Amino acid sequence: MQIIQDNVLCTYYLNHKELKKVFTSEEHPFQIRRYSRNEVVFEEGEDIDGFYIQVSGRTKITTSVITGKALLLRFCSAISFMGDIELVQKVPIQSHVTAVEDTDFIFIDQTYIYNELMKDIAFLQQLLAHATYKLQTCTTASRINLLASVETRFASYLCTVRNGVSFGKEIQTANSMEIASLIGTTTRHLNRIMEKLVFDKVIEKNKKEIIVIEWTKIEELSGGLRYE
Amino acid sequence: MQIIQDNVLCTYYLNHKELKKVFTSEEHPFQIRRYSRNEVVFEEGEDIDGFYIQVSGRTKITTSVITGKALLLRFCSAISFMGDIELVQKVPIQSHVTAVEDTDFIFIDQTYIYNELMKDIAFLQQLLAHATYKLQTCTTASRINLLASVETRFASYLCTVRNGVSFGKEIQTANSMEIASLIGTTTRHLNRIMEKLVFDKVIEKNKKEIIVIEWTKIEELSGGLRYE
DNA sequence: TAATGAAAAGGACAAATGTCCCAAAAGGAG
DNA sequence: CTCCTTTTGGGACATTTGTCCTTTTCATTA
């Protein structure tokens, strides 16, 4: 992680439509923190040092389960708020966050949050809007998780990473073990599912890559479920 | 539903430690709305008329899935906030709410929410605390849903309804069809699970009732997952 | 009381998914 | 290049869960 001292960039980020109504004052005691691809942003269980607003790039939110595997919760892109649960509930970091591409955050120190922003109507409203939105999608995801098959979850995974891939960049992971773990299954079973999709000519696998031939079919299989 | 005109009771409810720091002013344009056992409080998809604070009793939050079944999201008791997602996101009611025993709510009209309380720091903070708490539990529930077996979910269901049952009251539902639907499975399979538990002398079934013999075993099976 | 219909119980089978394991392929390190 | 580790691919089998049906039980009403 590097801290970027660039007031122009910071002002530019703060000028985003969702943020400018919140951060009106000229002076901002904020930092830009930049994480490179694959860098860990938050480690589950540790204490958080402040509030993070993701303003660029793409991150992967996972959580570990009893088995020690990482289960995918969702992908995030700008604008996302991170640290809300932790700071409001005063609990340790709830999930593991990794940058899947170079990602910038605006970092706001927790004392500034507690002393200033937690008394700021605009900020509270914005935070609340984000929290309830997350809650809404989480509730939906929860019930879908209960009912969706591995095939559906795999298709959702593909759709989600597809949209996140900027033009020209390859898909982040064609690694069976990681995908299996993320969508909560075993490599063995994921293999079976992919085998079937290859047989049906919906996807192709050439070493180290998954190539989707029929996106429409994959979208259909995903049933609208997205990890974001 | 009946609207209770009882200022003493209303003041009593508002004096609850979580509420009194929010609602300090003497004059409160609030109502008490009382729902009897099994009465529907919210119908999924309809528009909400205001904000509801559950101050007594017990409610069941469900959501319907493609199959037309009702899937259990959680049980709620006092103090719970309802309508937060709907009012903040301005969306229709997201889930079906039924009173499982006589339940009182403080009702706050939406115009008062939008005009007054959404500008009230204490209220916003409280709302945020509730929303992030829900978010925290929902995230956990979501990943458990993905991995938990029907046996686990059934045990969780039993544990949850057990705690909610006031002394002397019988368990709300010993109805196989409803339980199966709530925990997201079929009666056939629920039957098998119960059969096994009866065989292992963990539970007993005498017509129309499920009697748990070994709560410790059920708690163990539930793996700590709770619908609340 | 007899007829009727909903709910419960459960057999038979199929589909989805997990576990265990082993062999082949691919990547790295020396 | 060779050896070693990791990943992939997949066979064989067990477990979980769903589907489809039939029978039984129970409650309700004509």
Coordinates of C-alpha atoms (C1' of nucleotides) in Angstrom, one line a residue, chain A residues 149-150 184-186 188-189 192 208, chain C residues 16-21 25-27:
Chain A
S149 CA -27.0 -24.9 -7.2
V150 CA -23.3 -25.0 -7.8
G184 CA -18.4 -22.8 -1.7
T185 CA -17.8 -26.2 -3.3
T186 CA -15.1 -28.7 -4.0
R188 CA -14.1 -32.2 -7.8
H189 CA -17.6 -31.0 -8.2
R192 CA -17.9 -32.0 -13.1
K208 CA -5.2 -21.9 -17.5
Chain C
dA16 C1' -26.6 -33.0 -6.8
dT17 C1' -22.7 -32.9 -4.1
dG18 C1' -19.0 -34.5 -1.2
dT19 C1' -15.0 -37.7 0.0
dC20 C1' -11.2 -40.4 -1.0
dC21 C1' -7.9 -41.5 -4.0
dA25 C1' 0.2 -32.6 -16.4
dA26 C1' 2.4 -28.4 -15.4
dG27 C1' 5.5 -25.4 -13.0

